[in-house]
Structure formats: C-alpha cells, structure tokens
PDB file of C-alpha atoms in Angstrom:
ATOM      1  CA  UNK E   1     -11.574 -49.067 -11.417  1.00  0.00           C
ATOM      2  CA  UNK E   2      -8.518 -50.973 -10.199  1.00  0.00           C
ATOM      3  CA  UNK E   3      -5.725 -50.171  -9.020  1.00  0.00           C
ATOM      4  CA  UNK E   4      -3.623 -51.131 -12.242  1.00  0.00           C
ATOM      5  CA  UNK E   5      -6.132 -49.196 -14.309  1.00  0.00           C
ATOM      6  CA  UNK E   6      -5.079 -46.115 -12.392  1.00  0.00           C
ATOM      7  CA  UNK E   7      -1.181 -46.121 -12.982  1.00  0.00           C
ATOM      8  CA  UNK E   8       0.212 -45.733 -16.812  1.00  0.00           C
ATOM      9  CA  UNK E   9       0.543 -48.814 -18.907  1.00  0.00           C
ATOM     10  CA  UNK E  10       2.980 -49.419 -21.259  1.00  0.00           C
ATOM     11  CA  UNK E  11       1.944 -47.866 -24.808  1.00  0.00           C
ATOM     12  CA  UNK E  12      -1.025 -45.768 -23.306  1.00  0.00           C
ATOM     13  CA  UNK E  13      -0.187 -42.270 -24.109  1.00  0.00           C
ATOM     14  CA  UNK E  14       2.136 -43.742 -26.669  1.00  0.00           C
ATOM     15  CA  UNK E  15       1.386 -41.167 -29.239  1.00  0.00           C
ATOM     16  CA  UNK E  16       0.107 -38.149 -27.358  1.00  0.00           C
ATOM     17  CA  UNK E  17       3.425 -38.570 -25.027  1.00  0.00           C
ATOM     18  CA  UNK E  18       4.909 -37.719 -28.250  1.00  0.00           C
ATOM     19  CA  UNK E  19       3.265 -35.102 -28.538  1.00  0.00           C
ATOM     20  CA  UNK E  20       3.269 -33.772 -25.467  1.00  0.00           C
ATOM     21  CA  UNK E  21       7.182 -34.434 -25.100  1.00  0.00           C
ATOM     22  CA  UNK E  22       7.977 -32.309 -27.986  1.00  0.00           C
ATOM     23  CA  UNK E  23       6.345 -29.382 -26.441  1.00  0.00           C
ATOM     24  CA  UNK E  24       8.439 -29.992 -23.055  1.00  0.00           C
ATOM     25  CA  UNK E  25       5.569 -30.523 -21.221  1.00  0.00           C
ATOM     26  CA  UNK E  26       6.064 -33.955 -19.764  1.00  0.00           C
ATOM     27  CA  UNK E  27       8.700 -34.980 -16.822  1.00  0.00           C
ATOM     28  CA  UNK E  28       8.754 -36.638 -13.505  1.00  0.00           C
ATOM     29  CA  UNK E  29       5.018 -35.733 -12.860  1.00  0.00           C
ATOM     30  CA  UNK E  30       1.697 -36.822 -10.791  1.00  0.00           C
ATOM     31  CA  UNK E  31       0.160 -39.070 -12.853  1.00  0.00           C
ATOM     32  CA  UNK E  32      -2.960 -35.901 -13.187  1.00  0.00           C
ATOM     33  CA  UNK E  33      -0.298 -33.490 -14.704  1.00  0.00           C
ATOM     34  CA  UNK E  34       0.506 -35.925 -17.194  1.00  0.00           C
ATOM     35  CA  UNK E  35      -3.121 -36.578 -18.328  1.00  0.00           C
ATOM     36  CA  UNK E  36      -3.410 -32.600 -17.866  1.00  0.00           C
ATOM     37  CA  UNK E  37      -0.528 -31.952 -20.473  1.00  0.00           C
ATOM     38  CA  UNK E  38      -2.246 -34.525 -22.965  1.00  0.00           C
ATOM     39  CA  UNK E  39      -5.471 -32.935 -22.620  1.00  0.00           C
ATOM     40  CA  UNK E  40      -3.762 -29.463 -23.407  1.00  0.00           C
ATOM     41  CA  UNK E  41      -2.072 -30.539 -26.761  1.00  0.00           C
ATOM     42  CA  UNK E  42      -5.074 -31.935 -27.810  1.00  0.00           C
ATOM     43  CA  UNK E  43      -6.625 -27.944 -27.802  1.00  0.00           C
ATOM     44  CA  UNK E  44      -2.846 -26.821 -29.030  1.00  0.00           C
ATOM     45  CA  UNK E  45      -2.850 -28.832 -32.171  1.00  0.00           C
ATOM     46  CA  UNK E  46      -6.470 -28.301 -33.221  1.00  0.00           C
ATOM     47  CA  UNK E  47      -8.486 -31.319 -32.207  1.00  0.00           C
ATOM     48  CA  UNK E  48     -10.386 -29.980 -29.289  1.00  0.00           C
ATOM     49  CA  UNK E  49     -11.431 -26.490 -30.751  1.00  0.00           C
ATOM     50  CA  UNK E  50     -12.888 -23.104 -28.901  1.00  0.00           C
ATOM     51  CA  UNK E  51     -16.171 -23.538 -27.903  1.00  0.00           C
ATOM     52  CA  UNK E  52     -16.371 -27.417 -28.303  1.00  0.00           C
ATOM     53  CA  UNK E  53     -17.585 -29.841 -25.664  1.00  0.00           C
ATOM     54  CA  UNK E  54     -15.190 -32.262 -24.607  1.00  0.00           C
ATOM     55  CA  UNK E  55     -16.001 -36.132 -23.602  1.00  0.00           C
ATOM     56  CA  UNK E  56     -16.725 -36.755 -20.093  1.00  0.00           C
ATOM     57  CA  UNK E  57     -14.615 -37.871 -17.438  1.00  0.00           C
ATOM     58  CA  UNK E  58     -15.572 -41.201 -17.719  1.00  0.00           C
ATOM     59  CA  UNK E  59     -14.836 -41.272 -20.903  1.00  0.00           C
ATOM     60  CA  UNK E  60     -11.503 -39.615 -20.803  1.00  0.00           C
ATOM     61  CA  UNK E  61     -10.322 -42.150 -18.371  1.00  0.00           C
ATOM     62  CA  UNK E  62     -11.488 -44.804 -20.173  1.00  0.00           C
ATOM     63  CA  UNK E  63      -9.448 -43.938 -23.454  1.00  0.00           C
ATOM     64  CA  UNK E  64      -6.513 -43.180 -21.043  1.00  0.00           C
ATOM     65  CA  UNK E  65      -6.543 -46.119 -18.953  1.00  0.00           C
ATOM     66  CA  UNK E  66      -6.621 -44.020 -15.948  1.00  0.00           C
ATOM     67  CA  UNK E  67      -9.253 -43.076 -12.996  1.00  0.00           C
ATOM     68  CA  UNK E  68     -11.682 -40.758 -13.066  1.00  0.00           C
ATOM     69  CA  UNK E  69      -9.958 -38.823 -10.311  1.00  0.00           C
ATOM     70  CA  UNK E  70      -6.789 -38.647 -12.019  1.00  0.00           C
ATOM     71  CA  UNK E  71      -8.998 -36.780 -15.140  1.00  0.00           C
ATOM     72  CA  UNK E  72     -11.172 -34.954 -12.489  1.00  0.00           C
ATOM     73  CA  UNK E  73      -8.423 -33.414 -11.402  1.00  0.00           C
ATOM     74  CA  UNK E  74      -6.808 -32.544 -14.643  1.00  0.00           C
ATOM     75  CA  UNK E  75      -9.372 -30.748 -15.442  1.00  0.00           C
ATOM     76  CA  UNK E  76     -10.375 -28.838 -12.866  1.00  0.00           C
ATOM     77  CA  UNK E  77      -6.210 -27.330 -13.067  1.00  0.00           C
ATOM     78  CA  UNK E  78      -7.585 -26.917 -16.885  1.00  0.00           C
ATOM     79  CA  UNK E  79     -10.909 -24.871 -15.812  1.00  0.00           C
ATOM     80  CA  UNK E  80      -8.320 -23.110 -13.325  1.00  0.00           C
ATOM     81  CA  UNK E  81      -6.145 -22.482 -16.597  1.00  0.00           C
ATOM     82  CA  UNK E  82      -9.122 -20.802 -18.268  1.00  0.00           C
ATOM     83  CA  UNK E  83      -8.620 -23.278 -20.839  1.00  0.00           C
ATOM     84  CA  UNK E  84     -12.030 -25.232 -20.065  1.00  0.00           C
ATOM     85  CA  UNK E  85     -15.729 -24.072 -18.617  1.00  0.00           C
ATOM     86  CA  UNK E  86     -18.166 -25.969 -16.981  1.00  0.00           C
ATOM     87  CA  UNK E  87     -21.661 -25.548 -17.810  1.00  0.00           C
ATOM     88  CA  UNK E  88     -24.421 -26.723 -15.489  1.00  0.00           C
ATOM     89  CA  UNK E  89     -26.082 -29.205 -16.809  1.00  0.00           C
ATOM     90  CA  UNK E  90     -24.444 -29.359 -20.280  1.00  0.00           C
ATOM     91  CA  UNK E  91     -20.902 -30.342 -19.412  1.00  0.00           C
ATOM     92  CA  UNK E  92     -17.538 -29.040 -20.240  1.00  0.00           C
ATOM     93  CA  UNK E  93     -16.438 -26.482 -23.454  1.00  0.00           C
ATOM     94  CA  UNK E  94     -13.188 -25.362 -24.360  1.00  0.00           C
ATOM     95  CA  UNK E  95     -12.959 -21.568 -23.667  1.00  0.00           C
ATOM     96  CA  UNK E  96     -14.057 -19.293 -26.316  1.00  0.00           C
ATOM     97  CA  UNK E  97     -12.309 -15.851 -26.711  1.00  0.00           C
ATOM     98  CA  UNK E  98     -15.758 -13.786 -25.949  1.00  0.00           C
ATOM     99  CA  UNK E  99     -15.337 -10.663 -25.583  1.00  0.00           C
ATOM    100  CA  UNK E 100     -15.982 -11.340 -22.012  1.00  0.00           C
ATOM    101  CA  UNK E 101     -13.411 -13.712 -21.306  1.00  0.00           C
ATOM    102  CA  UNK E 102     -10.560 -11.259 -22.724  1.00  0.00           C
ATOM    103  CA  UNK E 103     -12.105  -8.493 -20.740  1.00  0.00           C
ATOM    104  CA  UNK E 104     -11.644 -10.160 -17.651  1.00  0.00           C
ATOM    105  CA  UNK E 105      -8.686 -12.391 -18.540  1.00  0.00           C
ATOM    106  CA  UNK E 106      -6.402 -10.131 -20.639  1.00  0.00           C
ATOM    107  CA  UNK E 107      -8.001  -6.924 -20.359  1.00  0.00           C
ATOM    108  CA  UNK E 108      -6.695  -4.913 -16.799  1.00  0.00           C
ATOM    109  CA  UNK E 109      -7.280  -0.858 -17.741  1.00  0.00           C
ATOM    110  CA  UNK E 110     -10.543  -0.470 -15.138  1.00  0.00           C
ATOM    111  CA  UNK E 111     -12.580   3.221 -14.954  1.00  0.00           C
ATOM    112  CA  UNK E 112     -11.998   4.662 -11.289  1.00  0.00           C
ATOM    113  CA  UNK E 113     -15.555   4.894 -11.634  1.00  0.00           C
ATOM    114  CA  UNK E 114     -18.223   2.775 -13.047  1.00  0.00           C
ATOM    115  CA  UNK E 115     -17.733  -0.803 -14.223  1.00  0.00           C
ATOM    116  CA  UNK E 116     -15.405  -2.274 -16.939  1.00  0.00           C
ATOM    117  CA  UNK E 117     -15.680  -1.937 -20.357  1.00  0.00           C
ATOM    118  CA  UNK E 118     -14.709  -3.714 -23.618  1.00  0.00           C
ATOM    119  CA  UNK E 119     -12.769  -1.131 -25.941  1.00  0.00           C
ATOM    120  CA  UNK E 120     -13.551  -0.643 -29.417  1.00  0.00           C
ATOM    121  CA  UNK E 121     -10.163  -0.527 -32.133  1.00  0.00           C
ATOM    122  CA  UNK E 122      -9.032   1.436 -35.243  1.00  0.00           C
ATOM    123  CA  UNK E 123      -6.395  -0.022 -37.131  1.00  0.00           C
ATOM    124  CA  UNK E 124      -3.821   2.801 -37.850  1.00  0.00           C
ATOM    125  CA  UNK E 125      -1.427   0.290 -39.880  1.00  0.00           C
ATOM    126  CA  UNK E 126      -0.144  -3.319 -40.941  1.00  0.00           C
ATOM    127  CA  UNK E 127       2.567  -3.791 -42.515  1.00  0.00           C
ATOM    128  CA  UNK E 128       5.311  -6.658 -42.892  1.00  0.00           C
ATOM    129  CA  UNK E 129       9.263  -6.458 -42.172  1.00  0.00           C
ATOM    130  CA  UNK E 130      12.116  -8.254 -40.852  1.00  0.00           C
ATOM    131  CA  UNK E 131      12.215  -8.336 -37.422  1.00  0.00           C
ATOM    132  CA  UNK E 132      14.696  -5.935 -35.591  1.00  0.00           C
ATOM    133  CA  UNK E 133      16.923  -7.143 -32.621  1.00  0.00           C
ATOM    134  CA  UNK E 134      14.095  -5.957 -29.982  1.00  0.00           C
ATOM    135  CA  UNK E 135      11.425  -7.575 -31.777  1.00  0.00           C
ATOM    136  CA  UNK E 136      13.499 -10.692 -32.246  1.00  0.00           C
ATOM    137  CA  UNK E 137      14.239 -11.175 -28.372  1.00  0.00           C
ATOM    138  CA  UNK E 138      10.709 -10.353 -27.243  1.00  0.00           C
ATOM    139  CA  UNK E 139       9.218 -13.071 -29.816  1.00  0.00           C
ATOM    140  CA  UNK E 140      12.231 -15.577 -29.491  1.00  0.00           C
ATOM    141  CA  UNK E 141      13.173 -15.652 -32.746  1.00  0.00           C
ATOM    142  CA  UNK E 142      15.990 -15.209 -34.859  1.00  0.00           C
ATOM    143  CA  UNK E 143      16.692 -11.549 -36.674  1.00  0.00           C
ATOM    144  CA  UNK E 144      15.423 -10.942 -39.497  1.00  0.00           C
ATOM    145  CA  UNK E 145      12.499 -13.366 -39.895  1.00  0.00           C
ATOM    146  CA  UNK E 146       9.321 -11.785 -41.232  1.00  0.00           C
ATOM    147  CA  UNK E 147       6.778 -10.610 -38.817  1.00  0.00           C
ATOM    148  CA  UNK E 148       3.775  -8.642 -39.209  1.00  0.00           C
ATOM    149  CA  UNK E 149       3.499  -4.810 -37.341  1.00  0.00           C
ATOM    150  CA  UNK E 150      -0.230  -3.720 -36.483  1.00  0.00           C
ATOM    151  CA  UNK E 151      -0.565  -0.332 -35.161  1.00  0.00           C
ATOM    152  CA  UNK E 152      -4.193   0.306 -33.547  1.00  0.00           C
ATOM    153  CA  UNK E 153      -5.690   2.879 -31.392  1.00  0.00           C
ATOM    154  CA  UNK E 154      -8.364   1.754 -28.784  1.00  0.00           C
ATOM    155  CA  UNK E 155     -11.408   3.573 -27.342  1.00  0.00           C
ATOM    156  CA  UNK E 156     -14.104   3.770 -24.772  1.00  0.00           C
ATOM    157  CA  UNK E 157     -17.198   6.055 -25.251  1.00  0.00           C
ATOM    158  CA  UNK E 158     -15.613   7.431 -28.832  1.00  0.00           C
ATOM    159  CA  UNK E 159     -12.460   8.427 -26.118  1.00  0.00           C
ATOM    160  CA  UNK E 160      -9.028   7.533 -27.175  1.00  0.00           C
ATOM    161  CA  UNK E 161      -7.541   5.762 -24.491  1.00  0.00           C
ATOM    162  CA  UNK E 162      -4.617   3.505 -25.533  1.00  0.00           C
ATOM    163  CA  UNK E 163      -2.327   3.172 -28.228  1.00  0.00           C
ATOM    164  CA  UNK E 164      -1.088  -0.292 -29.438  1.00  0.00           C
ATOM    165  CA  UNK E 165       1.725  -1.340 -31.198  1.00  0.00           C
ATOM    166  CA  UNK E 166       1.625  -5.362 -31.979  1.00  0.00           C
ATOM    167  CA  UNK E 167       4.528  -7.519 -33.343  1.00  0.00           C
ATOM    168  CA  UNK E 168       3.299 -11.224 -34.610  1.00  0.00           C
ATOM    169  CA  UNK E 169       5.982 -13.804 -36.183  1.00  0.00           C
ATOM    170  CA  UNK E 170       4.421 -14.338 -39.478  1.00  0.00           C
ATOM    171  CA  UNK E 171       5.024 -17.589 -40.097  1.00  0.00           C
ATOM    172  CA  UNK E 172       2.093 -18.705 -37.520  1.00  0.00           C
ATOM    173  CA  UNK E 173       0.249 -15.941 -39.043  1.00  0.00           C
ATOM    174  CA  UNK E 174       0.229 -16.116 -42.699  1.00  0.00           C
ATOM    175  CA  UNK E 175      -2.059 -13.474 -45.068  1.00  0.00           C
ATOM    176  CA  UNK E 176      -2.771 -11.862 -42.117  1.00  0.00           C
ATOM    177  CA  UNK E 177      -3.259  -8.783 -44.436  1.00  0.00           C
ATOM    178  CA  UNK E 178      -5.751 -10.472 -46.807  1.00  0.00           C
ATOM    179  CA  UNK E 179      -8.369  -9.589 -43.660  1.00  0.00           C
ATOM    180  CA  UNK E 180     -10.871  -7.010 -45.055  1.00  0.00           C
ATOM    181  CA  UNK E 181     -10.951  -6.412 -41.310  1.00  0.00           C
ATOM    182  CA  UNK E 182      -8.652  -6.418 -38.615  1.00  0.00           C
ATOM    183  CA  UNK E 183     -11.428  -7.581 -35.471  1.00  0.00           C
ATOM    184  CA  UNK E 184     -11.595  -6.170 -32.785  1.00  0.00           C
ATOM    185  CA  UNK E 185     -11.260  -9.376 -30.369  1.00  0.00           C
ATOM    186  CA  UNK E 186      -7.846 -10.422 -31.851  1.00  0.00           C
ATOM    187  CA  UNK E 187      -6.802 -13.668 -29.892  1.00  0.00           C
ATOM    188  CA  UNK E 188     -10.248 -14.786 -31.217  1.00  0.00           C
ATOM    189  CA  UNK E 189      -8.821 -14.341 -34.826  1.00  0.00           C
ATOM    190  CA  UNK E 190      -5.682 -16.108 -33.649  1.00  0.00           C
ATOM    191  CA  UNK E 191      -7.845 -18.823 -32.191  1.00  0.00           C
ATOM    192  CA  UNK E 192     -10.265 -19.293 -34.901  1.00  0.00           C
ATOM    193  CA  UNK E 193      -8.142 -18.862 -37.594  1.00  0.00           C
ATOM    194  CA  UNK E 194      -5.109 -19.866 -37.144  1.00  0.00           C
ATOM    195  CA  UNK E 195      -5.141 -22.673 -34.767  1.00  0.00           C
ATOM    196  CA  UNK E 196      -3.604 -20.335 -31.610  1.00  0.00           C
ATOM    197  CA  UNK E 197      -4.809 -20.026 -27.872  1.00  0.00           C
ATOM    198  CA  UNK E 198      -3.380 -17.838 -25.933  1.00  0.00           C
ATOM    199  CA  UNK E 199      -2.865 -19.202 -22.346  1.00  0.00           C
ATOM    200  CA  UNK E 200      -1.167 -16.816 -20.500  1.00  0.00           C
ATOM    201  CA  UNK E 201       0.326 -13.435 -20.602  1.00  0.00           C
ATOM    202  CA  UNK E 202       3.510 -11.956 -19.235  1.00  0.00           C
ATOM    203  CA  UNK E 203       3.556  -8.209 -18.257  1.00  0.00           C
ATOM    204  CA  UNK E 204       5.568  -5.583 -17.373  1.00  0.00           C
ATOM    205  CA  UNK E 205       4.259  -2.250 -16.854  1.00  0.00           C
ATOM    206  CA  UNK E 206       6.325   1.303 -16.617  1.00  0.00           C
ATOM    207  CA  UNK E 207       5.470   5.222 -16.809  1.00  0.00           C
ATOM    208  CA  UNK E 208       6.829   6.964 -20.192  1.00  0.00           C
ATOM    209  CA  UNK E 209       6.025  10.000 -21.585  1.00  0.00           C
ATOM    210  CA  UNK E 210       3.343  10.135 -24.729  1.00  0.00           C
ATOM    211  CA  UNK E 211       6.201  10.697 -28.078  1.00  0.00           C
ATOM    212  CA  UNK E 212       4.428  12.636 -30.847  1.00  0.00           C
ATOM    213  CA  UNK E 213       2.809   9.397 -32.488  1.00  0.00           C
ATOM    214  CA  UNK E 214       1.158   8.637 -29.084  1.00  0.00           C
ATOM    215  CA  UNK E 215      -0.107  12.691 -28.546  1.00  0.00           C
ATOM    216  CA  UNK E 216      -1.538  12.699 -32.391  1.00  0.00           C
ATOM    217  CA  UNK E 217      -3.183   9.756 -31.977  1.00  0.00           C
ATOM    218  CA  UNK E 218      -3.835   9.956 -28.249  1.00  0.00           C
ATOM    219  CA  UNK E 219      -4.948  13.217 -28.068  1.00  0.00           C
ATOM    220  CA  UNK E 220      -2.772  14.454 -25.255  1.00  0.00           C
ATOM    221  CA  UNK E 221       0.391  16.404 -24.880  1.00  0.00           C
ATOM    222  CA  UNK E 222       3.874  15.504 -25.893  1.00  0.00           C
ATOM    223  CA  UNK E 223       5.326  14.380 -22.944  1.00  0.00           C
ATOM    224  CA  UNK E 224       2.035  13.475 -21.095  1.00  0.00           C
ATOM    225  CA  UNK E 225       2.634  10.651 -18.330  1.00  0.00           C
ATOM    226  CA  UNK E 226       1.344   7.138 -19.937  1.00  0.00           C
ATOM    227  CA  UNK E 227       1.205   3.484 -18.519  1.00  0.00           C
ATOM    228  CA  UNK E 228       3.214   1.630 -20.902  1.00  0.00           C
ATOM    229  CA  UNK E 229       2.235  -2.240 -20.687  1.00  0.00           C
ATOM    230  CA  UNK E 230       4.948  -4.385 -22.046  1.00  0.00           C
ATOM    231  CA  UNK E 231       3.324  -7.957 -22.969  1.00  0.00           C
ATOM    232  CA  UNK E 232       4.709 -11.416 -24.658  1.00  0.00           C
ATOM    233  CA  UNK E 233       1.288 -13.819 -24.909  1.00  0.00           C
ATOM    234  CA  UNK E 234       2.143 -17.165 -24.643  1.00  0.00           C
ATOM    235  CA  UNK E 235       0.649 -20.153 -26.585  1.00  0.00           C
ATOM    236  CA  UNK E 236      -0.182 -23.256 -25.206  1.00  0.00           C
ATOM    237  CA  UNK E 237       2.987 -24.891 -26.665  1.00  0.00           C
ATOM    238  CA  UNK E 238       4.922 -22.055 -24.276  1.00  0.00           C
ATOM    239  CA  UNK E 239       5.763 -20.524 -27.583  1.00  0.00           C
ATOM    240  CA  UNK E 240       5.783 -16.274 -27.382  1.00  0.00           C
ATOM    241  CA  UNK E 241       3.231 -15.619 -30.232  1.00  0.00           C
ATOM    242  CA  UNK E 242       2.778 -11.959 -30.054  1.00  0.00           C
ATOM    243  CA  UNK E 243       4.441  -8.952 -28.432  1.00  0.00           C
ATOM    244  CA  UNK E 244       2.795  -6.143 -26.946  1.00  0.00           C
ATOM    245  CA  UNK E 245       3.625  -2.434 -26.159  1.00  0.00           C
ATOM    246  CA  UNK E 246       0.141  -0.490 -25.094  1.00  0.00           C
ATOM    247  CA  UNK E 247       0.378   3.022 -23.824  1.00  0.00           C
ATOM    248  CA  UNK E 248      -2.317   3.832 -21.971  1.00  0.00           C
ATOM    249  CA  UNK E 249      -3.789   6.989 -20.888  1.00  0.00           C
ATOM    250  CA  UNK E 250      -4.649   7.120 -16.856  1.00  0.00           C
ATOM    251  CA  UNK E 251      -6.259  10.283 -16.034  1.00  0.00           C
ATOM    252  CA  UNK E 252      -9.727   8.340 -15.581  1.00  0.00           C
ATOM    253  CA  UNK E 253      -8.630   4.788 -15.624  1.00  0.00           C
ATOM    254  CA  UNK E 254      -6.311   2.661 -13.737  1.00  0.00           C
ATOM    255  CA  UNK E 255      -4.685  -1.273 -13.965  1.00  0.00           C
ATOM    256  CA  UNK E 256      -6.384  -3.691 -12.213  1.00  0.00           C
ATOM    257  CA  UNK E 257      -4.087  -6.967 -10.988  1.00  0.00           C
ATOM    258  CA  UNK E 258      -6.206  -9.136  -9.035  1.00  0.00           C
ATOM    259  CA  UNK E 259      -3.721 -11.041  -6.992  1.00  0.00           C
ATOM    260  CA  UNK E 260      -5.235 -14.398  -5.737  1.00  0.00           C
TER     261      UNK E 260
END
C-alpha cells in the first residue's frame, strides 16, 4: 500500500467522523486512534454486535483507505480494551458479556481461599422514580428524570455475600420492568437488549457499617464492618449508564485490583 493510501483522504471517514465527533472521541490524533475511535462507534451504535466477527484487517483498511498497520494497531488497543477477542484460527469477535468475562473484568470480591466464583442474584426490588440529587450527579443527569432502582442480594454457595443497590437512567432503559426476569449477568441484558456495552468502570471503595436493610438481608449484625464499592459504568460513548453501591461482606473474601 502506498504511502498516500496510508494518510486520510478527503471524505474518507466522512460519515463515521461524524459520528465519532459527536461522541468527543476524535482530536489531534495518530492516524490508529482515529481508525480506533471509528471502529468503537461502530459496536456503540449497534452495527458490530456482541459476539460478532468483524472483517479482517485487510479489509478494514481497504474500506478506510488506510494500512493494515494503522488497523493492526487499532485493534490490538481494542483487544487491550476488552472490546474485541482473537480467536485462533477463526479471527476476531466482539466481546460477549459471558459470565466469564464479567467475572474477571468487572467482578473483584476473590475467596482468601480457593478460586473465584460467579455469584448467583435475588432481586429484592424494582421500582421507578425521579432521580434524587445523589443519583442525578453520579449518572450525570439532570434532577428529576426517571430512572429505574433495582435492589438485589448476591450469593456464593447459597451464602449471602453482597448487597446491591443499582440506579439506571431510564430513558436508555425502557420497560425494564416488563422482564419476567431480572438475569443474573446484567451488562449482558444491557448489551443484548438495549444496544449498551459497558467499557469501563470507575470505583471507589470505603468501609461502612451494615444499616438494618444490609443486616436483614445480609445476615450479619447492625453495624458489622462492610466494603462498600461505589461504581459509575461507563458506555462506550463515555456516557455514565448505571450507578453502583455494593456492600460487601469480607470475613472470607477480599477485593482483588490487579494493577498492570
């Protein structure tokens, strides 16, 4: 490929620019982070879907008038991202939300002993409100829109372990309550059904003592020392599409950050 074919031309990305402007994703950027922020809106607005094999890197820089190690190295970043596997042999899939992927990905309460499990969930409650002035700065909205309130409690081995309280804006989540079921794996539900991958997570984590609802439900003392995990998950669009308070018991268990 020359050298010509590797630099933008005029009208290229003419449309997925567009797109990829009104997210705030493009700038003064390497050539590879621009083709990397196209690639990405195409999984944000729906046309490359969980689970679905993408077109090779030949072909990618053939649409995009750009070389195959400008798109190599797009998406490798993407595979970095978690937003793309490779598959030997077979080629390269948009991540799925397996249960695997959000145990290892999203998932950080670890046994001190034995190996790490995926929890099971009982939904305690959903119900819809306006949001209050906490839940309006964690989600960056205004007051007072509608959001959706699911209150679960999660176990391992029948054990309850964590209680979760989850705040979604509903207007990227509409009938969420016409579910028969609540699943377990929600950012697969997100994903799947409404069109939203969650990229990345921000977390901050504190020691509270367990209030009544968390003892009833937790089965521990008022007053008990809990991990409370703050978390705002973050769409690919940078958009904060759910917030997340877990209290977590740690008597057998502890939070895992693997720093790399």
């Amino acid at each position: 490929m020359t050298s010509a074919r590797m630099e933008e031309s005029d009208g290229d990305f003419q449309e997925e620019r567009f797109r990829a402007e009104r997210a705030g994703k493009l700038g003064y950027q390497p050539l590879y982070k621009r083709v990397k922020a196209l690639l990405v809106a195409r999984i944000a607005d729906g046309r490359w879907q969980a689970g679905q094999s993408i077109p090779n890197e030949f072909q990618i820089a053939e649409e995009l008038n750009v070389s195959q190690g400008t798109v190599r190295k797009a998406l490798h970043e993407m595979t970095l991202d978690n937003l793309l596997v490779r598959r030997q042999g077979r080629g390269t899939f948009v991540t799925s939300y397996d249960d695997e992927r959000i145990l290892f990905q999203f998932f950080k309460l670890t046994p001190d002993e034995g190996s790490r499990e995926f929890p099971d969930s009982t939904v305690l409650s959903l119900e819809s409100g306006d949001a209050n002035a906490a839940e309006a700065d964690a989600l960056a909205i205004p007051a007072g829109n509608p959001v959706w309130r699911l209150i679960r409690r999660r176990t391992l081995g029948e054990k309850p372990l964590i209680i979760e309280r989850i705040v979604l804006p509903a207007e990227h989540f509409p009938e969420l309550d016409r579910f028969e079921t609540i699943p377990n794996n929600v950012y697969g539900l997100y994903s799947t059904r409404y069109g939203i991958t969650v990229a990345r997570a921000v977390e901050r984590l504190k020691a509270v003592g367990a209030d009544a609802h968390d003892a009833r439900h937790l089965d521990c003392p008022f007053g008990m020392p809990l991990l409370e995990v703050d978390r705002r998950a973050v769409g690919l669009d940078d958009r904060i599409v759910e917030w997340r308070i877990s209290r977590c018991l740690t008597e057998a268990h502890h939070y895992l950050s693997d720093l790399k």
